[in-house]
Coordinates of C-alpha atoms and ligand atoms in Angstrom, one line a residue:
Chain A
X1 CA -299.9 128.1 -89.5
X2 CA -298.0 131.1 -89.3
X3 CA -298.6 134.3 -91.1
X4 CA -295.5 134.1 -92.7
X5 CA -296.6 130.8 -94.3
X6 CA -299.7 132.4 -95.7
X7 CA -298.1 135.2 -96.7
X8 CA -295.5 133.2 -98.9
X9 CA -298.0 130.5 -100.4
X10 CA -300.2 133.0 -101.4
X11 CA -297.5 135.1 -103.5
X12 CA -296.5 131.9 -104.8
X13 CA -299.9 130.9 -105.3
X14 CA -300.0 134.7 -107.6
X15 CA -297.0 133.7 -109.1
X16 CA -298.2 130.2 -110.8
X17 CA -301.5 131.6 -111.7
X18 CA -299.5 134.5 -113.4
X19 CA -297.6 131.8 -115.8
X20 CA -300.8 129.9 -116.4
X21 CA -302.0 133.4 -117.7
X22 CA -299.5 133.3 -120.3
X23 CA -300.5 129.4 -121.0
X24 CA -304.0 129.4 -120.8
X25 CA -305.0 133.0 -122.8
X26 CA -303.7 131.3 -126.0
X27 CA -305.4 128.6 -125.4
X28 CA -309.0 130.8 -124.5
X29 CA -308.6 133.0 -127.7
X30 CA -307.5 129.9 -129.9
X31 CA -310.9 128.0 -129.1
X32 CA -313.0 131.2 -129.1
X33 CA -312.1 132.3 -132.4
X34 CA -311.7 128.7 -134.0
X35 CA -313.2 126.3 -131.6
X36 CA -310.2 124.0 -131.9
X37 CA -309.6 122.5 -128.9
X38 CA -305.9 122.4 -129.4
X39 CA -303.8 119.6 -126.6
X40 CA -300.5 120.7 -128.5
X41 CA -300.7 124.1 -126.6
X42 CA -298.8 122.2 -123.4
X43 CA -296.0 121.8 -126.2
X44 CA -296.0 124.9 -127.2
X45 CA -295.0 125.4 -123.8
X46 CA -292.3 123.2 -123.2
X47 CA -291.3 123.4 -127.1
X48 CA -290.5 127.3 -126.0
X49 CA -288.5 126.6 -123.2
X50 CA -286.0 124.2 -124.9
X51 CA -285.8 126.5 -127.5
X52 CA -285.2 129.3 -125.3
X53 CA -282.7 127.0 -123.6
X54 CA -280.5 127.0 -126.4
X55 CA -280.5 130.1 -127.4
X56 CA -279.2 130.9 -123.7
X57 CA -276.6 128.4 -124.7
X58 CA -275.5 130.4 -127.6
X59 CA -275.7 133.8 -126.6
X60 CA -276.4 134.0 -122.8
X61 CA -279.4 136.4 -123.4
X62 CA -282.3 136.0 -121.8
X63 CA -283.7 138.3 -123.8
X64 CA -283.4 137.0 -126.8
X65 CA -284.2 133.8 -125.6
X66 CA -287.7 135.2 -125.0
X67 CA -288.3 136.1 -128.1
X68 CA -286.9 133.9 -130.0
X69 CA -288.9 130.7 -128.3
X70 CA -292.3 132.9 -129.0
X71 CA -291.2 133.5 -132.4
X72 CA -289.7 129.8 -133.1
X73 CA -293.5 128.4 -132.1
X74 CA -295.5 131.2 -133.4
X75 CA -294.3 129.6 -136.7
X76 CA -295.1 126.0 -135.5
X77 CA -298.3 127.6 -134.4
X78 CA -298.9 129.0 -138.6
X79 CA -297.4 125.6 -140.0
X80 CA -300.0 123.7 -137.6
X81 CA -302.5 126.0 -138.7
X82 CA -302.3 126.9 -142.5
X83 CA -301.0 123.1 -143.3
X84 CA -303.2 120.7 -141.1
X85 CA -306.0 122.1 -139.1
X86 CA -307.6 124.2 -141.4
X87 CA -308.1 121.6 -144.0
X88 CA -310.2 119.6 -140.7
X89 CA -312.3 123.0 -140.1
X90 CA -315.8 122.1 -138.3
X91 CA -314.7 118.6 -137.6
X92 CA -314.2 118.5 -133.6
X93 CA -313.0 115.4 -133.1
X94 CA -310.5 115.0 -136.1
X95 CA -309.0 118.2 -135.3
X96 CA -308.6 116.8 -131.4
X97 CA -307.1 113.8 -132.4
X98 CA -304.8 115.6 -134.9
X99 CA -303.4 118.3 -132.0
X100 CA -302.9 114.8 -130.0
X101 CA -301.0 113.8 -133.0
X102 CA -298.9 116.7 -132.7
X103 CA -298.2 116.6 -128.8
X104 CA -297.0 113.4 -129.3
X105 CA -294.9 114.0 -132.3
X106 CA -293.1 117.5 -130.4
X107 CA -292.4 115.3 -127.7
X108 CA -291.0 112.3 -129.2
X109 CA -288.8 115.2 -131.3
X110 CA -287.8 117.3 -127.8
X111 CA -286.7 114.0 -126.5
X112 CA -284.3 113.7 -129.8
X113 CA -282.7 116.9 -129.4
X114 CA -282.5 118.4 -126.1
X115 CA -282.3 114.2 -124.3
X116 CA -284.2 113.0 -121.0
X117 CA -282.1 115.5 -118.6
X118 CA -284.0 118.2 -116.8
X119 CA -282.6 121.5 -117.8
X120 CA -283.4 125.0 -116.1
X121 CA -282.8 128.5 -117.4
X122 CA -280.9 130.7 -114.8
X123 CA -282.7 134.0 -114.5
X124 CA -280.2 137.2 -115.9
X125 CA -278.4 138.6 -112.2
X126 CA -281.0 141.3 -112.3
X127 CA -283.3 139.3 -111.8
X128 CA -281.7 137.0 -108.9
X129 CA -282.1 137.6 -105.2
X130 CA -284.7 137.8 -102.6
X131 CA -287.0 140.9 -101.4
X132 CA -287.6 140.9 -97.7
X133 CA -290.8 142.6 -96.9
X134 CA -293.1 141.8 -93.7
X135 CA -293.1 138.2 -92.8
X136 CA -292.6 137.3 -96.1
X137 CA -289.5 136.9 -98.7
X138 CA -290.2 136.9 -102.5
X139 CA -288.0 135.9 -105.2
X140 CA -287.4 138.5 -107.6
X141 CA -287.8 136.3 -110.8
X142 CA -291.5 135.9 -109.6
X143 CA -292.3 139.2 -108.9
X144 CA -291.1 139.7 -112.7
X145 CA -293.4 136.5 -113.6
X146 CA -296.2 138.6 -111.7
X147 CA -295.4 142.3 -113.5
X148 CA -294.9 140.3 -116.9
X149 CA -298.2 138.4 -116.6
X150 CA -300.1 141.7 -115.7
X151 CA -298.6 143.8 -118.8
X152 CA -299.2 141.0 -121.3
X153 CA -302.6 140.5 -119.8
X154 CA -303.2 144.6 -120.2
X155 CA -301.8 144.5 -123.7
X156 CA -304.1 141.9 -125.1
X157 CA -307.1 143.7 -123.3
X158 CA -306.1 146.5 -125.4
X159 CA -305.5 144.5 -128.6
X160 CA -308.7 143.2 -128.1
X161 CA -311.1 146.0 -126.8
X162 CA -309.5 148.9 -127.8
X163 CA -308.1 148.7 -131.5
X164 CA -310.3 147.3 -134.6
X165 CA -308.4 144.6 -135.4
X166 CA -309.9 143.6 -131.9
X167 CA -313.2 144.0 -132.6
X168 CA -312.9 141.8 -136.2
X169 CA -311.3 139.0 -133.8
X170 CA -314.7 139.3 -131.2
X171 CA -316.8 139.6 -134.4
X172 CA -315.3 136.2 -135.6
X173 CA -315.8 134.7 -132.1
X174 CA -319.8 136.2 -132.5
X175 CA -320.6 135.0 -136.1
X176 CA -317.7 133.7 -137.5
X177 CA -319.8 133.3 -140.8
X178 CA -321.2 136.4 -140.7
X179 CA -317.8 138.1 -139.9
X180 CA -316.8 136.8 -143.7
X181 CA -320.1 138.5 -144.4
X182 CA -319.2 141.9 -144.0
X183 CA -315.8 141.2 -145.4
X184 CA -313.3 140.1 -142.4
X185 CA -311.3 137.4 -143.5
X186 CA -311.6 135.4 -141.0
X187 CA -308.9 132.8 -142.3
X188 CA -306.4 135.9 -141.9
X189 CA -307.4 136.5 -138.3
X190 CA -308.2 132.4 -137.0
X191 CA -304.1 131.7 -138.3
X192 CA -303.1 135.3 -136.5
X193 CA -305.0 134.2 -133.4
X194 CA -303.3 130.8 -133.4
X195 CA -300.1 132.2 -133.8
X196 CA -300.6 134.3 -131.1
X197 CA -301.8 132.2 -128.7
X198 CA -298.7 129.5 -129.3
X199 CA -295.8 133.0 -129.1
X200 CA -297.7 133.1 -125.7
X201 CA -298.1 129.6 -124.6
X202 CA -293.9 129.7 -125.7
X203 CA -293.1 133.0 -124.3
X204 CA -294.4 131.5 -121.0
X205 CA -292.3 128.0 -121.8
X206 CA -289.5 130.4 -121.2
X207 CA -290.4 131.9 -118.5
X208 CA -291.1 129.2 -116.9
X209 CA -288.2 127.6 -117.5
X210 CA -287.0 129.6 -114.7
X211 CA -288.8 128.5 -112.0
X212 CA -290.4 125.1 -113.0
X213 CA -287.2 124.2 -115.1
X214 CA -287.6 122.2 -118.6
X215 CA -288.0 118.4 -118.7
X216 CA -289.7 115.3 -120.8
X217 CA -293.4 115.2 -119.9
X218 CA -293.3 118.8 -118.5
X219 CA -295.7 119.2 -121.5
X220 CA -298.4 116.8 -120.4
X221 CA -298.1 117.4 -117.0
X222 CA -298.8 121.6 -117.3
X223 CA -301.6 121.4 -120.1
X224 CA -304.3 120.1 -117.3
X225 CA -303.7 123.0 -115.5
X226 CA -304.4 125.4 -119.0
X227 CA -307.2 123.5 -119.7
X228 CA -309.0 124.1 -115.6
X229 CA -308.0 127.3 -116.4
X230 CA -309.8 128.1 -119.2
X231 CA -312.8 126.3 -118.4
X232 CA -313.5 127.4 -114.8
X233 CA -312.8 131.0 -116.7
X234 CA -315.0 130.1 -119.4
X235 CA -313.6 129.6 -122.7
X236 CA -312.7 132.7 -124.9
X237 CA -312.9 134.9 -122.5
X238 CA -309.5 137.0 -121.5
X239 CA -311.0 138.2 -118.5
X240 CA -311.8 134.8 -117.6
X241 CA -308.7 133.3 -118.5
X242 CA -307.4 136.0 -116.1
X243 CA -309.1 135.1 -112.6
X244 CA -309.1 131.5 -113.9
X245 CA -305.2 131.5 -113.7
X246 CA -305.3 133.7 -110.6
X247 CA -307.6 131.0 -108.9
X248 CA -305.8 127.9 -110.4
X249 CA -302.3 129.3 -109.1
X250 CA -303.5 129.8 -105.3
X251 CA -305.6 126.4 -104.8
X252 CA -302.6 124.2 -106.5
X253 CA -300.4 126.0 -104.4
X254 CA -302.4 125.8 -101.1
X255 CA -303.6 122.4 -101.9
X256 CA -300.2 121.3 -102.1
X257 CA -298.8 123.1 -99.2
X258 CA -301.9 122.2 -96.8
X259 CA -303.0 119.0 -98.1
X260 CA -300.3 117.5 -99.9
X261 CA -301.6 113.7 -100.5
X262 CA -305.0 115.1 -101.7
X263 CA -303.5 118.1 -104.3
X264 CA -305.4 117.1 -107.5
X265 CA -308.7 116.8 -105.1
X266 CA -308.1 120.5 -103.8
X267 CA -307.4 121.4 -107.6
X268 CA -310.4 119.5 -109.5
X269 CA -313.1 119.7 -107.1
X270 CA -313.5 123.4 -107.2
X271 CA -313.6 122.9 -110.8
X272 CA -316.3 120.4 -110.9
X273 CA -318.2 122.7 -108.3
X274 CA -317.9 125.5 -110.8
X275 CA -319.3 124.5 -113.5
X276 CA -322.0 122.5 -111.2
X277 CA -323.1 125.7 -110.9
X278 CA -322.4 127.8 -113.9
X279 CA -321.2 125.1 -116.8
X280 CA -320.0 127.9 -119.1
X281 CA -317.5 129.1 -116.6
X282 CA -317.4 132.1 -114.7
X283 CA -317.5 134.2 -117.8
X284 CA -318.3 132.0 -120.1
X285 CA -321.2 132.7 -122.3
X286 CA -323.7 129.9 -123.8
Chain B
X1 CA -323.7 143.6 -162.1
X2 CA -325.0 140.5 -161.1
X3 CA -325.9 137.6 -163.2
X4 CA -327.3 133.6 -162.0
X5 CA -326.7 130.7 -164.4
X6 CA -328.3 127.8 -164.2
X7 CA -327.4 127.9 -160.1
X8 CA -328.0 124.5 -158.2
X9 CA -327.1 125.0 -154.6
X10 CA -327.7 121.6 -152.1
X11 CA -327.5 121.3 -148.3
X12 CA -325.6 117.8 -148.0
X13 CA -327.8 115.7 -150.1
X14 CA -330.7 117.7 -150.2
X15 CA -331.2 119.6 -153.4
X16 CA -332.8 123.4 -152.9
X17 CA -332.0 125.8 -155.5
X18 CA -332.8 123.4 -158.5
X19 CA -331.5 125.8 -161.7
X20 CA -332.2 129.4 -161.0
X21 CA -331.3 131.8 -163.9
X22 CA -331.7 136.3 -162.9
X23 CA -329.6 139.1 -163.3
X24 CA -329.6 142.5 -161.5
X25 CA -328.7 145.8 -163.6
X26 CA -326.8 148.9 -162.4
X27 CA -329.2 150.7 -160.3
X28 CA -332.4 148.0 -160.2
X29 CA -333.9 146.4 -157.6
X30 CA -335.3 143.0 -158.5
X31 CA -337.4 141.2 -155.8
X32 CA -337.7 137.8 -154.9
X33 CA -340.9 136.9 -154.0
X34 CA -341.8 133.3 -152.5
X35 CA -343.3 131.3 -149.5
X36 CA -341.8 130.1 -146.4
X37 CA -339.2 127.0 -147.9
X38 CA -339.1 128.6 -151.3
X39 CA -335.2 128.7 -151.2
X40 CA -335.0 132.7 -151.0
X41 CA -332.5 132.6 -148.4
X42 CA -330.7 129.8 -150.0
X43 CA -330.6 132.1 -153.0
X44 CA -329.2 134.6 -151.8
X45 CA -326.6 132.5 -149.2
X46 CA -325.1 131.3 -152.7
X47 CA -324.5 134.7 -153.8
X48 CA -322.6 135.8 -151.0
X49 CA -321.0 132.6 -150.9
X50 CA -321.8 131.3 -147.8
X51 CA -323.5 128.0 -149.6
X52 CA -321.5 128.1 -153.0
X53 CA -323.7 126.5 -155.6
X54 CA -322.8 122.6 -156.6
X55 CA -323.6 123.4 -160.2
X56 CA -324.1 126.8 -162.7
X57 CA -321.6 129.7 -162.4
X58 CA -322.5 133.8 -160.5
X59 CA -320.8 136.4 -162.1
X60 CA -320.6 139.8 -160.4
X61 CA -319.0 142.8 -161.9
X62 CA -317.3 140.6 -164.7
X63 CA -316.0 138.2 -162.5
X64 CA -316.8 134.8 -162.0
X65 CA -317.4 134.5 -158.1
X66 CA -319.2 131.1 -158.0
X67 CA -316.5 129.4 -155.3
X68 CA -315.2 132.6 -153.9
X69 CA -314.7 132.9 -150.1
X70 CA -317.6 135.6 -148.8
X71 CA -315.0 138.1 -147.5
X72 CA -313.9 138.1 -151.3
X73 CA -317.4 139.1 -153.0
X74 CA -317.9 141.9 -150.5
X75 CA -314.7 143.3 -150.9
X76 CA -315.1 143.6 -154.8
X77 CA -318.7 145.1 -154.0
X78 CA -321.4 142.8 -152.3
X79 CA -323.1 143.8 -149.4
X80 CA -325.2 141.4 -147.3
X81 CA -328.3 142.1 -144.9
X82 CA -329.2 138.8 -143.8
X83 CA -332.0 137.1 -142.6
X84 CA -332.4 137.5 -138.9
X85 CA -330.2 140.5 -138.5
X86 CA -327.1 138.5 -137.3
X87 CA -325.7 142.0 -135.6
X88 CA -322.5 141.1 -133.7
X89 CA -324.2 141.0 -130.4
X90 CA -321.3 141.2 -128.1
X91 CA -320.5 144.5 -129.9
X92 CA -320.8 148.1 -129.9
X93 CA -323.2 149.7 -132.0
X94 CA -320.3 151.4 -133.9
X95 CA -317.6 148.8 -133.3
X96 CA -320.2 146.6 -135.6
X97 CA -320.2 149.5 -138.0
X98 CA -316.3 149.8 -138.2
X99 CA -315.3 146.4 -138.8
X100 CA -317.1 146.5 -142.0
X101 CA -315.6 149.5 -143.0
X102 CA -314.1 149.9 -146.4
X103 CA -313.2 152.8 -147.5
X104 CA -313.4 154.5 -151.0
X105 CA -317.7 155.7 -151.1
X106 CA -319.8 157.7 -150.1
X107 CA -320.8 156.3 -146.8
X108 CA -318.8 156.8 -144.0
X109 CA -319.3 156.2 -140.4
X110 CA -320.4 159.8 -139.7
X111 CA -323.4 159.0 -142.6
X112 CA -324.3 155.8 -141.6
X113 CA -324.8 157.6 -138.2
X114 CA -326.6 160.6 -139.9
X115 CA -329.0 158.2 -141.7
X116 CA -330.0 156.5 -138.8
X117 CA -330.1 159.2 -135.8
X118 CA -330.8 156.3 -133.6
X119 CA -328.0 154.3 -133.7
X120 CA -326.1 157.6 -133.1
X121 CA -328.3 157.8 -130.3
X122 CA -326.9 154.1 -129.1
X123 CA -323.8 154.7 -130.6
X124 CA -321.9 152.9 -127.2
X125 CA -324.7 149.9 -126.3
X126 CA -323.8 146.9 -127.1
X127 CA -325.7 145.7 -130.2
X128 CA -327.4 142.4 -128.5
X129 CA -329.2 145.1 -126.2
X130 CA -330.9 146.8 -129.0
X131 CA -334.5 146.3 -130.0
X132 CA -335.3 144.6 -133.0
X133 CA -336.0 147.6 -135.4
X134 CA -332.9 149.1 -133.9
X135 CA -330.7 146.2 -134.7
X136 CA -332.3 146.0 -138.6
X137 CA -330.9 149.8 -138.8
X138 CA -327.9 148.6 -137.5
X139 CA -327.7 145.6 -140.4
X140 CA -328.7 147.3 -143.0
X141 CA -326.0 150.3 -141.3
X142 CA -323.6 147.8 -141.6
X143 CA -323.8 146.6 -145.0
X144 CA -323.4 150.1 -146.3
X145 CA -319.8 150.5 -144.4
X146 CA -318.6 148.6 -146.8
X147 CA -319.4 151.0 -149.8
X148 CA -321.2 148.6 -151.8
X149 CA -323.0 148.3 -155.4
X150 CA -324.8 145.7 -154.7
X151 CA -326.5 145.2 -151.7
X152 CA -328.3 142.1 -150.6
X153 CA -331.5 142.0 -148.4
X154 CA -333.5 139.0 -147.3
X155 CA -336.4 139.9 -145.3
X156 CA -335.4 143.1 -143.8
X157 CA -338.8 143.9 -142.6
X158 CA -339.6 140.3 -140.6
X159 CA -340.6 140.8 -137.5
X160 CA -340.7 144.4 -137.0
X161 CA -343.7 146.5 -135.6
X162 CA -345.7 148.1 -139.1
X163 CA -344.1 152.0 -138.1
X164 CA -340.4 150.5 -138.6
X165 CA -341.5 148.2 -141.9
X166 CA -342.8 151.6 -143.4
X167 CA -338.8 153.3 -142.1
X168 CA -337.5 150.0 -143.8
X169 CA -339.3 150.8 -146.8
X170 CA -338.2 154.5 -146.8
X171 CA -334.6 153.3 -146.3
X172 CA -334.7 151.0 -149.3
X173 CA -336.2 153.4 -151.4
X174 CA -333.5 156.0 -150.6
X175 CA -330.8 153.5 -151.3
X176 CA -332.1 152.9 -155.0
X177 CA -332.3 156.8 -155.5
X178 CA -328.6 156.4 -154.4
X179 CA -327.8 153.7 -157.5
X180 CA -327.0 151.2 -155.8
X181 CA -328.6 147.9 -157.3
X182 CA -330.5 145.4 -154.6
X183 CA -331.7 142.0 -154.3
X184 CA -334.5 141.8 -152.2
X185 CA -336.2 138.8 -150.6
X186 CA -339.4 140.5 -149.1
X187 CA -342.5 138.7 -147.8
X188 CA -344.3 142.1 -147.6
X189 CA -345.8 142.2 -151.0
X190 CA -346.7 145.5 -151.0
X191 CA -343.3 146.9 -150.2
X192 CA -341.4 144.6 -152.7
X193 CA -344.1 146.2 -155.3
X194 CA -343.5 149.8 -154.9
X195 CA -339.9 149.5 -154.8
X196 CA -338.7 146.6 -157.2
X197 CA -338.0 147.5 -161.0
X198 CA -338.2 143.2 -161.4
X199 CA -339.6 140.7 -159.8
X200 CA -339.7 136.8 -159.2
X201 CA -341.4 134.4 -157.6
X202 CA -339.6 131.3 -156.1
X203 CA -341.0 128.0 -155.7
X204 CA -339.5 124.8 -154.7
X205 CA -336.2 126.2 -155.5
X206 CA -336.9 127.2 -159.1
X207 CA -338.3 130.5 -160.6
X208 CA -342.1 130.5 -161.8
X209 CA -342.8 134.1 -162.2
X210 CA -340.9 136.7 -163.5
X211 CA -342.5 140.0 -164.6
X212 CA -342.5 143.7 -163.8
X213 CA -344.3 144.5 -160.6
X214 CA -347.5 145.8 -162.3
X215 CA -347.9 142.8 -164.2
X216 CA -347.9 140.4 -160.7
X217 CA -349.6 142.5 -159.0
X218 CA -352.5 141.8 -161.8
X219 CA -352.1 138.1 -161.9
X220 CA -354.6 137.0 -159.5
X221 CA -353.4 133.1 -160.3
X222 CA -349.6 133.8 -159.8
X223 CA -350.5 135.6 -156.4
X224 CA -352.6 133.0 -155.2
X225 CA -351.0 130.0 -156.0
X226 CA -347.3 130.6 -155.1
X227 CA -348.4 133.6 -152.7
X228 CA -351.1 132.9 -150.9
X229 CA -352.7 136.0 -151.5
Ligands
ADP301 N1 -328.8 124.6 -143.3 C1 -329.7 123.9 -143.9 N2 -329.6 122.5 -144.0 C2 -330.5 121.7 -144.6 N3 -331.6 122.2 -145.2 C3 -331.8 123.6 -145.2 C4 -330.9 124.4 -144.5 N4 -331.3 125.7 -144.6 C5 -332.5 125.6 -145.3 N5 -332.8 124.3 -145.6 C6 -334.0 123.9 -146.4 O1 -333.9 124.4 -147.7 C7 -335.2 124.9 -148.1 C8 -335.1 126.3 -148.5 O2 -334.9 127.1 -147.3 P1 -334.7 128.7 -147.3 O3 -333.7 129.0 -148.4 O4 -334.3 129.1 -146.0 O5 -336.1 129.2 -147.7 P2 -336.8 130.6 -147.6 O6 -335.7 131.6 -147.2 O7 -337.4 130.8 -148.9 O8 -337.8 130.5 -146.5 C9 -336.1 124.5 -147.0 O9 -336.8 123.3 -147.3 C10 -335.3 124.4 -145.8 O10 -335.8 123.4 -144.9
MG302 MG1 -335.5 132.9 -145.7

């Protein structure tokens, strides 16, 4: 084992737990403030990175490839919302089953349009190349996964700690009835959440789309990894979703490097460990 | 302000408020009186519309708000104190204040604060780290951000050492010097007397005993058999 080696599988270690941020804080806020476990939020995405796909297609901006995927599913994210899921409110396992529903349906519909081929977005030139630093070399487009996971991070700290729409959506995470109590409207702030959470989960699609590229069953095969996340983290809670994703990234990536045959082992066993010894996650509350 | 028709409000199957029938004026605190069971809270959960009521109608300031979401009654006026506090424990002391703020009254966060020098005091703690008196101040704190006319209390004095019942009491007096029109469910008898303009007594989910507080406060039989005093 050289130092180079540690060196690189630890920035690419960073680098995956940086995109699971953007996967797996959606998913934290959504069950926080509505207690929906929601197993669409892997489509969400892989729904954003076709859709970003195309949009490259059309205009060759990444940019606006960006946004547009967060936007496209932040809509899903209301429709899902507003039109199913609410009308199941308090009923855990109907709302499950109805998010299964879903995952199923989105991928049965990305298989319509975008086909069975893997796809992958090219990152803009800017964003190309290789930094040589030390023993190590580091893609640029990861470094920018890494800068874009820590501002998004900081800006929903801020949304959420710092402004009083924050404090309404912790409020409705306390006492949800309660919060309608003292005049919130929670409804408001559960389908503003959600929407969130899937611009994010989509926003990362693209991103991802980079690196991981987009493909049938990409969906099914990444939403494991949010929900490890967000448990080990403990659920609804951002700065648990944040070292969750940080820890997720670097055992996948070591696990896989070090012992390849054994990677889910290496992934899941720290997780059962966890929550052997703390079952709401590391800052998870009861 | 407030007016009860013929409200029957059921958890599930079971039936608790069993046709309750009050009205609170402008400006008048009516208290509901009642054991442990009696359906006070449930009373006053239907109100605010966190239990809607299956049957009868709640009209407050000339609208019907029988089925309205809660969010709704306290934006056109309701305030709630409920049972148990319920402070938003993973908040500050004034981030609790602000998110029920509504502007357009007389109470601000700067009075809120100067009515109750110890929450100013705590202004940065987070509110499930207060002690029990101090979290009442910050309920009853909290219902007044909103600018309400009618403010709802159940049993804002449970619990509390005898020196903070008596601040309670000041509190509520104040507030009704103010205007503003309460319903309060109080187990402290003597407090609910010296402060209520009507009262009732609940039993088994129905009203049997309404009078001025004078007159219960003479009926030995009343007292004792829905009392136990
Ligand atoms: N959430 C609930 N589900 C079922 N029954 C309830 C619930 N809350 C209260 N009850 C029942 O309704 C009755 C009235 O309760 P409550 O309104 O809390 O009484 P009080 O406030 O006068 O003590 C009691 O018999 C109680 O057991
Ligand atoms: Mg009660």
């Amino acid at each position: 084992m050289t130092l180079e080696f540690w060196v690189t599988q630890t920035f690419n270690g960073l680098s995956y737990g940086a995109l699971l941020f953007l996967l797996a804080s959606g998913l934290s806020l959504i069950f926080g403030v509505m207690r929906v476990v929601n197993l669409a939020h892997g489509s969400y995405f892989m729904l954003g990175g076709y859709v970003g796909l195309s949009v490259i297609w059309r205009t060759g901006s990444y940019v606006l490839a960006l946004v547009a995927g967060a936007l496209a599913l932040a809509v899903v994210g209301i429709a899902m919302e507003r039109m199913f899921l609410r009308r199941l409110a308090g009923q855990t396992l109907g709302q499950v089953l109805m998010t299964i529903g879903f995952a199923l349906i989105f991928q049965d519909l990305a298989l319509l349009i975008w086909g069975g081929d893997p796809y992958s977005i090219r990152p803009p030139s800017l964003l190309a190349g290789v930094v040589t630093a030390g023993p190590g070399r580091f893609p640029i487009y990861r470094i920018f996964i890494i800068v874009i996971a820590v501002a998004v991070g900081a800006a929903l700290w801020l949304l959420l700690d710092r402004t009083r729409i924050g404090a309404m959506i912790r409020a409705a995470v306390d006492d949800p009835e309660m919060a309608q109590g003292v005049g919130i409207r929670v409804p408001r702030v559960s389908l503003g959440v959600f929407a969130l959470g899937a611009a994010l989960a989509a926003f990362g699609g693209v991103v991802g789309a980079g690196f991981l590229g987009v493909y049938p069953g990409l969906d099914f095969e990444i939403l494991p990894y949010a929900f490890v996340v967000v448990i080990v983290g403990g659920l609804g809670s951002l700065p648990g979703a944040m070292v969750g994703s940080l820890l997720v990234g670097l055992l996948d990536n070591f696990g896989k490097a070090l012992f390849p045959e054994l990677s889910y082992f290496t992934l899941f066993a720290p997780m059962a460990l966890i929550l052997a010894l703390k079952p709401t996650g590391l800052f998870g509350r009861a | 302000m407030l007016e009860l028709a013929d409200v029957h409000t059921y958890y599930g199957e079971s039936h608790v408020l069993q046709g309750v029938s009050l009205g609170v004026r402008r400006s008048e605190v009516v208290a509901i009186l009642g054991r442990n069971g009696a359906g006070k809270t449930t009373l006053i959960r239907s109100v605010i519309g966190f239990s809607p009521p299956r049957r009868g109608a709640i009209r407050f300031k000339d609208a019907d708000i029988t089925r309205w979401p809660p969010y709704r009654a306290v934006e056109r006026g309701m305030g709630l104190v409920p049972q148990g506090r319920r402070v938003f424990p993973s908040l500050s002391v004034v981030e609790n204040l602000v998110v029920a703020r509504r502007d357009g009254g007389r109470f601000t966060l700067a009075r809120v604060l100067e009515l109750f020098p110890r929450l100013a005091e705590r202004a940065k703690s987070r509110a499930g780290r207060l002690s029990g008196g101090e979290q009442q101040m910050l309920a009853i704190g909290r219902a007044l951000m909103g600018n309400p006319d009618l403010l709802l209390m159940d049993e804002p004095t449970e619990g509390l050492a005898p020196l903070i019942v008596r601040e309670v009491g000041r509190i509520v007096a104040e507030l009704k010097r103010e205007g503003l029109s309460i319903l309060l469910v109080e187990q402290n008898l003597p407090l609910a007397l010296s402060v209520a303009d009507t009262v009732h007594v609940l039993s088994r989910g129905q009203i049997v005993h309404s009078s001025a507080p004078a007159a219960l406060m003479a009926n030995e039989a009343v007292k004792s058999r829905y009392l136990g005093v």
